[in-house]
mmCIF file of C-alpha atoms in Angstrom:
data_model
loop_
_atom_site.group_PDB
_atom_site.id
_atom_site.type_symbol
_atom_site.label_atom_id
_atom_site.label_comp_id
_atom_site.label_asym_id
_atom_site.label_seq_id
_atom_site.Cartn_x
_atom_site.Cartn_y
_atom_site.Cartn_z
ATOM 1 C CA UNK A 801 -39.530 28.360 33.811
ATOM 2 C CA UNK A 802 -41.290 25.532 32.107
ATOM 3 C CA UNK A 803 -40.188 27.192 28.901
ATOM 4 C CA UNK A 804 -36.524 27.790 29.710
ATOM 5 C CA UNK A 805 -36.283 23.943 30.411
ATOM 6 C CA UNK A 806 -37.905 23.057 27.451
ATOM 7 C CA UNK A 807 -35.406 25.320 25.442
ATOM 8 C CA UNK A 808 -32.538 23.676 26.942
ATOM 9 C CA UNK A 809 -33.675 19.840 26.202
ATOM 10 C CA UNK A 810 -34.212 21.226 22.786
ATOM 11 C CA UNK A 811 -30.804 22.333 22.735
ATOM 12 C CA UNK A 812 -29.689 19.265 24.471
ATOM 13 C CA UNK A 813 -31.349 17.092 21.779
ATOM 14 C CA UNK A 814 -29.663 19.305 18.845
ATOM 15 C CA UNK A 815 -26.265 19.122 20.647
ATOM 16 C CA UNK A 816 -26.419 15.020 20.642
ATOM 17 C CA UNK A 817 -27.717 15.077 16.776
ATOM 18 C CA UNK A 818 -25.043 17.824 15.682
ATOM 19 C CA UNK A 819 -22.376 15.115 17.811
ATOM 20 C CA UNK A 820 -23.897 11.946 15.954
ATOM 21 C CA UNK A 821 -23.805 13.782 12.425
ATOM 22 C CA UNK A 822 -20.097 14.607 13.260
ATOM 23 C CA UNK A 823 -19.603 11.081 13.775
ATOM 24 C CA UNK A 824 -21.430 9.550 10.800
ATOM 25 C CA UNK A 825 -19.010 11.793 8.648
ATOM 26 C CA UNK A 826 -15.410 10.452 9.931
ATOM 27 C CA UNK A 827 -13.382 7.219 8.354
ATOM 28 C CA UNK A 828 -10.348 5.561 9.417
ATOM 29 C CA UNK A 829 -8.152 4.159 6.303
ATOM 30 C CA UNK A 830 -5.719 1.551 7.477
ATOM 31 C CA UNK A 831 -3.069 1.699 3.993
ATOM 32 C CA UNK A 832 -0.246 0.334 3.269
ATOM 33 C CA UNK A 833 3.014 2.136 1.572
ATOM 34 C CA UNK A 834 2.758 0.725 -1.946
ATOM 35 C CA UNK A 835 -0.452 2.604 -2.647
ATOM 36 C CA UNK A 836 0.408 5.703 0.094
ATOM 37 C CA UNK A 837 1.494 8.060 -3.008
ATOM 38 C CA UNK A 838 -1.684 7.414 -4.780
ATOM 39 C CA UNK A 839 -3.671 7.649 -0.989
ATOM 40 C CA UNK A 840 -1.816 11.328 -0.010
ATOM 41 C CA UNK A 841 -3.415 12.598 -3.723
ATOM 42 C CA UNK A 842 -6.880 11.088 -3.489
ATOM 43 C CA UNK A 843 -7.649 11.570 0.047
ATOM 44 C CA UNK A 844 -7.524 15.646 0.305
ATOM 45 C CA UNK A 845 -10.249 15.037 -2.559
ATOM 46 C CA UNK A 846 -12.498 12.921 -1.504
ATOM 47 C CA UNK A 847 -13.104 14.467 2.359
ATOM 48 C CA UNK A 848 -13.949 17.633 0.339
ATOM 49 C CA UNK A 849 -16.222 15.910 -2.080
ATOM 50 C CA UNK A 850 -18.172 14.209 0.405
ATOM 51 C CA UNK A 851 -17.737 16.745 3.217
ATOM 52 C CA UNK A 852 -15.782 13.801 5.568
ATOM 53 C CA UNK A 853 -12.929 13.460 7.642
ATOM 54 C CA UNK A 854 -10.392 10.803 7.016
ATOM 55 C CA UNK A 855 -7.742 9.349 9.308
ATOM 56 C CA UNK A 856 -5.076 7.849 7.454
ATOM 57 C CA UNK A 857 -2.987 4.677 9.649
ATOM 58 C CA UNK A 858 0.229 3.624 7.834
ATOM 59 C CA UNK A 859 1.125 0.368 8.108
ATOM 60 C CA UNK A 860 2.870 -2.504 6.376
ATOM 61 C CA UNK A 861 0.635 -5.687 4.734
ATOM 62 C CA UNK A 862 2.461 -8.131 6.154
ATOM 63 C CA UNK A 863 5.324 -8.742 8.451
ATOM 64 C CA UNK A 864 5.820 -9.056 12.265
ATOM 65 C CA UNK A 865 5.791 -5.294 12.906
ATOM 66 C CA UNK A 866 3.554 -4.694 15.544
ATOM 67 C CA UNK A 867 2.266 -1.614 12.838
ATOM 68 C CA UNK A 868 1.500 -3.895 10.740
ATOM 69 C CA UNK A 869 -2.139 -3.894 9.490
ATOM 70 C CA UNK A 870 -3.056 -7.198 10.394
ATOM 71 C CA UNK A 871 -1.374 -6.851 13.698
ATOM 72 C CA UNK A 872 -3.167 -3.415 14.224
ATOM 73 C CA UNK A 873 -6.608 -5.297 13.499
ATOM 74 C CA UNK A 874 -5.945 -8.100 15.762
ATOM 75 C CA UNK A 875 -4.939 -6.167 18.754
ATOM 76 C CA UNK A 876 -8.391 -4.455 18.093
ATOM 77 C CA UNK A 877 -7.566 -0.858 16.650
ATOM 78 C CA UNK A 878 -10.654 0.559 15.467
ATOM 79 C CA UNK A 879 -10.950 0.966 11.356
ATOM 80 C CA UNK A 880 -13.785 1.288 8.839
ATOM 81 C CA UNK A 881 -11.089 0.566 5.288
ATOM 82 C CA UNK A 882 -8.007 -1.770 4.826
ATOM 83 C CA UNK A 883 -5.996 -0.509 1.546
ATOM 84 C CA UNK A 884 -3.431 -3.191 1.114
ATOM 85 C CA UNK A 885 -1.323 -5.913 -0.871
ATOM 86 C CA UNK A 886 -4.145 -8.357 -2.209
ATOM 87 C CA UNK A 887 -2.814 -11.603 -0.814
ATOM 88 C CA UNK A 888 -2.812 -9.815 2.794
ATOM 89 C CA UNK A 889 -5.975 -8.742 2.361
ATOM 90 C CA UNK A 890 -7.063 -12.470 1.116
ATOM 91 C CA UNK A 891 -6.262 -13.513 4.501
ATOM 92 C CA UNK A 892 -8.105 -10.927 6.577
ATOM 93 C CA UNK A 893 -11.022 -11.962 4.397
ATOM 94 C CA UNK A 894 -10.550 -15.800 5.221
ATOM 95 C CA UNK A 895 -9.934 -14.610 8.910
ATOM 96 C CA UNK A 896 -13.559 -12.665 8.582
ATOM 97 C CA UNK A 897 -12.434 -9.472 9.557
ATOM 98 C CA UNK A 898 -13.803 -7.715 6.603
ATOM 99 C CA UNK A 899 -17.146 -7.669 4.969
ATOM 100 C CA UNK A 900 -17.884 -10.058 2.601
ATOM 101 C CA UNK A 901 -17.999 -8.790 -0.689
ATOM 102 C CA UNK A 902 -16.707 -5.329 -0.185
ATOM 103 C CA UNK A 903 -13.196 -5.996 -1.911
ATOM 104 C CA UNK A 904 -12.350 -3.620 -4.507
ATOM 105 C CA UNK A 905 -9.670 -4.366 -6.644
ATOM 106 C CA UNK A 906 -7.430 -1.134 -7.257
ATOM 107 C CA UNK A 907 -4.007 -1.253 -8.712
ATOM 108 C CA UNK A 908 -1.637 -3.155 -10.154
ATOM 109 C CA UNK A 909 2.546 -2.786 -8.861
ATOM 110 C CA UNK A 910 5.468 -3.553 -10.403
ATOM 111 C CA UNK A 911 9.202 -3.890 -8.796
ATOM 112 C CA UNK A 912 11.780 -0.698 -9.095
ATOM 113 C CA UNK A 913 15.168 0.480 -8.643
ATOM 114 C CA UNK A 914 16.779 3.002 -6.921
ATOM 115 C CA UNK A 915 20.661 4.238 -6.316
ATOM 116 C CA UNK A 916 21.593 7.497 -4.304
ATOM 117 C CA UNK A 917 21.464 10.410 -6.347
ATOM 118 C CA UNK A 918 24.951 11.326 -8.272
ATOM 119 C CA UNK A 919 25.787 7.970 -7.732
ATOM 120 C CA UNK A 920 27.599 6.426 -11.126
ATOM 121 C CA UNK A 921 24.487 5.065 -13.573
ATOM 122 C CA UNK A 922 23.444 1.514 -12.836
ATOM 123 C CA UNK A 923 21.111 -0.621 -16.075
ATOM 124 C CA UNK A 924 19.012 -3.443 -14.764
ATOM 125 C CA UNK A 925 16.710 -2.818 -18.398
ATOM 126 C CA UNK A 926 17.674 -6.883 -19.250
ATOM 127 C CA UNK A 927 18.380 -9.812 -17.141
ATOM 128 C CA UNK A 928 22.199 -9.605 -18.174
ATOM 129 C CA UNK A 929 22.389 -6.189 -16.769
ATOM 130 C CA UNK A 930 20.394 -6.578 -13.705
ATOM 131 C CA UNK A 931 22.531 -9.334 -12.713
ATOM 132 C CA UNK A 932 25.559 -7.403 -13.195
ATOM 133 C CA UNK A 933 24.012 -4.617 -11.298
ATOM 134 C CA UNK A 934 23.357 -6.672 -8.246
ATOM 135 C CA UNK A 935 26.719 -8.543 -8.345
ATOM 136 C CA UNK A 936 28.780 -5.140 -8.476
ATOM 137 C CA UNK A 937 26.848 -3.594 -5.998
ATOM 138 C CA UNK A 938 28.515 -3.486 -2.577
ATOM 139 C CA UNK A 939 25.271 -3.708 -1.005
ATOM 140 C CA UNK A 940 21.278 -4.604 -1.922
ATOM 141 C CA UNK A 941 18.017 -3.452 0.245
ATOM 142 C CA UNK A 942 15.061 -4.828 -0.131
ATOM 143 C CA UNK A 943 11.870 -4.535 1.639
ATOM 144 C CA UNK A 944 9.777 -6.936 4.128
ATOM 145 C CA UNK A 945 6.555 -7.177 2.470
ATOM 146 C CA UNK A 946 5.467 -8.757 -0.850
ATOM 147 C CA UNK A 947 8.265 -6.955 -2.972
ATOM 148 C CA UNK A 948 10.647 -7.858 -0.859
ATOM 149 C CA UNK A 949 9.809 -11.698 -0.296
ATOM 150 C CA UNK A 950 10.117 -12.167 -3.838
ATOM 151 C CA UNK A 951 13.431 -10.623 -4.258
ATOM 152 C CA UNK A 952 15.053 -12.333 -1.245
ATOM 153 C CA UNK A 953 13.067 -15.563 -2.235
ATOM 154 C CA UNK A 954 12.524 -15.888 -6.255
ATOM 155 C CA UNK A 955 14.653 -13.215 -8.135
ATOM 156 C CA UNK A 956 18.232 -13.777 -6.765
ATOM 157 C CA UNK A 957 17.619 -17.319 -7.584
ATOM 158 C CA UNK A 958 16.373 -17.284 -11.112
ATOM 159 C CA UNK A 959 19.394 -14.738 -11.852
ATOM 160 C CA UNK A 960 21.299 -17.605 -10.199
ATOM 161 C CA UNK A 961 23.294 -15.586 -8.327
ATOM 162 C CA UNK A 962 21.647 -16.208 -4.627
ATOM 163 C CA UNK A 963 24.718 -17.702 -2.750
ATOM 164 C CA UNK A 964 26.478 -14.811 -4.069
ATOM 165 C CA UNK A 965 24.472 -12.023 -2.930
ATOM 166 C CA UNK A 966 23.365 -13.657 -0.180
ATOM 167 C CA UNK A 967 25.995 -11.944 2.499
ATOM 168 C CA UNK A 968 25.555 -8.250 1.390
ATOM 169 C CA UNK A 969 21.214 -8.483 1.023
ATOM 170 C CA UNK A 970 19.556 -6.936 4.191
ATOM 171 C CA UNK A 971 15.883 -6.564 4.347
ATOM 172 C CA UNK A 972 14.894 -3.193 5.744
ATOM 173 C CA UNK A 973 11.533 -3.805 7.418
ATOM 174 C CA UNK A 974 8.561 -0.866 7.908
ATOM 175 C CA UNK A 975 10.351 2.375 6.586
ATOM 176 C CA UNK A 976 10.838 3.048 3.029
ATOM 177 C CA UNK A 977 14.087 1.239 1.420
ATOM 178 C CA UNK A 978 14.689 4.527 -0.818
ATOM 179 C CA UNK A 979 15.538 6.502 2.533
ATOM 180 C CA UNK A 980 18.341 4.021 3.648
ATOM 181 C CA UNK A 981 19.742 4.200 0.098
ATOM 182 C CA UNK A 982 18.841 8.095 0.126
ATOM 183 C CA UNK A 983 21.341 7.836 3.533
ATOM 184 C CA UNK A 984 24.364 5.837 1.362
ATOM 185 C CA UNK A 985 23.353 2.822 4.061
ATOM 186 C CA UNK A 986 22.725 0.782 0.839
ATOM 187 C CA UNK A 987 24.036 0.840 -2.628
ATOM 188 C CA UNK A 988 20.754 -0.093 -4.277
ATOM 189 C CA UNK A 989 17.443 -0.766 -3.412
ATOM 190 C CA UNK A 990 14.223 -2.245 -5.013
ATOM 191 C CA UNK A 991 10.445 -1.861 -4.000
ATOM 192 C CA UNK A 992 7.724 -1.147 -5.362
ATOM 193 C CA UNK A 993 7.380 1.509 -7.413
ATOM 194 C CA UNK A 994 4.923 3.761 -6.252
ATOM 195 C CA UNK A 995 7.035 3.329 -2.765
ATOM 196 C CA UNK A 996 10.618 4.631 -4.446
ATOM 197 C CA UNK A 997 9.234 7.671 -6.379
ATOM 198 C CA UNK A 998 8.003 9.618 -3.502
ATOM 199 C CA UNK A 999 11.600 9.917 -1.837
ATOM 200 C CA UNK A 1000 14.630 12.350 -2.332
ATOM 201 C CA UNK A 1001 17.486 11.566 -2.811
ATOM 202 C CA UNK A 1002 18.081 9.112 -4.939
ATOM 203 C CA UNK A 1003 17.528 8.296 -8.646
ATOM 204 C CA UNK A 1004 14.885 5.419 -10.000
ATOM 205 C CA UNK A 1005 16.766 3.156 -12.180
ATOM 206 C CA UNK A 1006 13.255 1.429 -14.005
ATOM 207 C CA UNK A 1007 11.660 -1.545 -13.181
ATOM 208 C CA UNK A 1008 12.850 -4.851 -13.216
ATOM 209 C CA UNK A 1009 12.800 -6.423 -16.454
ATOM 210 C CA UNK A 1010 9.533 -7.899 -18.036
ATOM 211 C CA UNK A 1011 10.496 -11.450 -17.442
ATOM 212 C CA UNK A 1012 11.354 -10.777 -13.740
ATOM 213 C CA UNK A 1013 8.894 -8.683 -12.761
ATOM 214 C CA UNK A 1014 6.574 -9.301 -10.119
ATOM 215 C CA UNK A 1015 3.639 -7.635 -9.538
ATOM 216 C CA UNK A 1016 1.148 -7.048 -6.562
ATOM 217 C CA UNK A 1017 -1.836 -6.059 -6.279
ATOM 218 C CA UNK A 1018 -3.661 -3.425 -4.069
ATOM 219 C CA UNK A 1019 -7.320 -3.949 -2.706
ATOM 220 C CA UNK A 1020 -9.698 -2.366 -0.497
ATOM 221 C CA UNK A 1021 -11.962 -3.849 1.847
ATOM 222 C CA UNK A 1022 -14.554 -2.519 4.395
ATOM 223 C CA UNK A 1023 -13.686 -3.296 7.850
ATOM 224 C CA UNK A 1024 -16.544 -5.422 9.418
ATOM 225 C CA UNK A 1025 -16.547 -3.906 12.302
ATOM 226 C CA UNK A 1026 -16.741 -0.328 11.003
ATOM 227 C CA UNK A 1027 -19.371 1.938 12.341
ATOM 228 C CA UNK A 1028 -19.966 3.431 8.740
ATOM 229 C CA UNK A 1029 -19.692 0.801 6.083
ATOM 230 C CA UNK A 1030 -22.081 2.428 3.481
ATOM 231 C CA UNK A 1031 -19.158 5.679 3.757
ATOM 232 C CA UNK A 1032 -16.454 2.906 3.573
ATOM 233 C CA UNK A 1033 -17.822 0.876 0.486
ATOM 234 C CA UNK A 1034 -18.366 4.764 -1.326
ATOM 235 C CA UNK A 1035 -14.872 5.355 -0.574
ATOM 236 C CA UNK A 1036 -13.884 2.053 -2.412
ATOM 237 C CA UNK A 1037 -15.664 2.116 -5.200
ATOM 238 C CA UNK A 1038 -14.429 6.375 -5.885
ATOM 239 C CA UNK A 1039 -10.837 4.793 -5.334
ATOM 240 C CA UNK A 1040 -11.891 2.431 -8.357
ATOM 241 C CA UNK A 1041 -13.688 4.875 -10.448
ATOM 242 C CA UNK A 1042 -11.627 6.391 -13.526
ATOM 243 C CA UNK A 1043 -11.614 9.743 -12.033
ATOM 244 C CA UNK A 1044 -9.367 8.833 -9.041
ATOM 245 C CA UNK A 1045 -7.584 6.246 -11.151
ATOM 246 C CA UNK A 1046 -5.610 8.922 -13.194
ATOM 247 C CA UNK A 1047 -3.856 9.779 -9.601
ATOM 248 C CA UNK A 1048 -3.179 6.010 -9.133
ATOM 249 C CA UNK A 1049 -1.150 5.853 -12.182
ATOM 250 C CA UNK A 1050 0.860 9.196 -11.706
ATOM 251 C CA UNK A 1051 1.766 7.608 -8.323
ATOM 252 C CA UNK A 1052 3.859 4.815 -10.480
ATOM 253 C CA UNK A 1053 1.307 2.239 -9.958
ATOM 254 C CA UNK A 1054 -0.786 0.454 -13.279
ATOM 255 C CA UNK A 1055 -4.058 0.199 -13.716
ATOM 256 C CA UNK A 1056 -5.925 -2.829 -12.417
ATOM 257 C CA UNK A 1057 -6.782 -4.521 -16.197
ATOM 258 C CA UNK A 1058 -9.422 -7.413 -14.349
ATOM 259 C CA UNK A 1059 -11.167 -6.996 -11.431
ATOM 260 C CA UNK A 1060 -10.365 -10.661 -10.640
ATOM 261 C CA UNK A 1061 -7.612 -11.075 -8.042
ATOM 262 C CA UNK A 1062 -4.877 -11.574 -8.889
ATOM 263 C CA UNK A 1063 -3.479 -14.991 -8.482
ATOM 264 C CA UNK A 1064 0.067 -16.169 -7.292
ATOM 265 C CA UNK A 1065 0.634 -17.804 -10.807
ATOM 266 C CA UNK A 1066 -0.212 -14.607 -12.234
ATOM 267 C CA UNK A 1067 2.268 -12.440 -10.340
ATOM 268 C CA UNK A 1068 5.629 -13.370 -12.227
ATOM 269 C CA UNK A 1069 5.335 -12.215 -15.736
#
């Protein structure tokens, strides 16, 4: 008898260490769209490598979404990694809700283009035919994080051309602005690259034009709350590594060419 309990507290005691090893092997990835593309690639690659599970929370950077990543944090959603647009993730930092010195800078994106497939051909290659572009269209999408803001804010304005537009631009806020042009809502649309490419239906026109772009950056940060930050900082630092960068660049994102953030002066080039 005195054996048979002993063999079950064993068992009990293997049980609760099997549970806590299960544990210790599972991340949750708050990301935002821009770098999704790049995320849906890497992910499937990384769980295998390292023998983890990874739960994957979409969520804008910004905006008054209540998915919103810093909205998700602040209501107190558990996560161990925040994968997001730099200056979001700047103040997350400042608000100390990730670790200090865990941010990872990981890639660099530039504004794009699209107009529903078989639509007629649209240039926005130089500042003369972007403009045109955007006055002929009957109707422009943009989206409500950092892309967006500086199309609705900066871009309409240098082309000089913001009272003009300024009845037929709609902000489409948390799904991706290629799926309302995709539905004919919109005539064209611009985003971030890496955020247009994914979707069918339409056709990517190319990136704004060197002296308009804008571009954001994507960083990583552990969580401070996390459970598992050694996992989480790992996770980062693969993400950086130039193994998993080839995937970042096929998603339509650049490569990060500093590991300084980026600043706002540096966004416009």
């Amino acid at each position: 008898m005195k054996l048979k309990t002993m063999s079950l507290y064993a068992a009990l005691l293997f049980s609760v260490a099997g549970n806590a090893t299960a544990q210790a092997k599972e991340l949750t990835v708050m990301i935002s769209g821009g770098f999704k593309a790049a995320w849906d690639s890497l992910s499937p690659r990384f769980a295998q490598r390292e023998g983890i599970t990874l739960h994957s929370v979409a969520g804008p950077s910004m905006g008054k979404t209540p998915q919103a990543i810093p909205a998700r944090l602040a209501r107190g959603e558990p996560a161990d990694v925040v994968i997001m647009v730099g200056d979001a993730l700047s103040n997350l930092e400042k608000q100390g809700e990730t670790l200090p010195g865990s941010r990872v800078e990981l890639a660099d994106s530039r504004i794009g283009a699209v107009i529903k497939q078989g639509s007629a051909p649209v240039k926005i290659g130089s500042e003369n035919e972007l403009r045109s572009a955007l006055l002929n269209a009957r109707s422009i999408a943009y989206s409500d994080s950092a892309s967006g803001n500086y199309v609705s804010s900066q871009l309409f304005r240098r082309l000089g051309i913001e009272e003009q537009v300024k009845a037929k631009a709609v902000k489409v806020e948390r799904i991706p602005v290629a799926s309302e042009v995709a539905a004919g809502k919109y005539a064209i649309g611009f985003q971030q690259v890496s955020e247009l490419l994914p979707v069918a239906g339409v056709t990517f026109i190319g990136e704004l034009p060197e002296q308009l772009q804008y571009t954001t950056r994507f960083a990583g940060a552990v969580v401070r709350k996390s459970a598992q930050p050694d996992e989480a900082a790992k996770l980062l630092r693969w993400l950086a590594s130039p193994e998993a960068q080839q995937a970042v660049h096929a998603s339509g994102l650049h490569r990060v060419k500093t590991s300084k953030p980026v600043k706002v002066a540096d966004t416009v080039q």
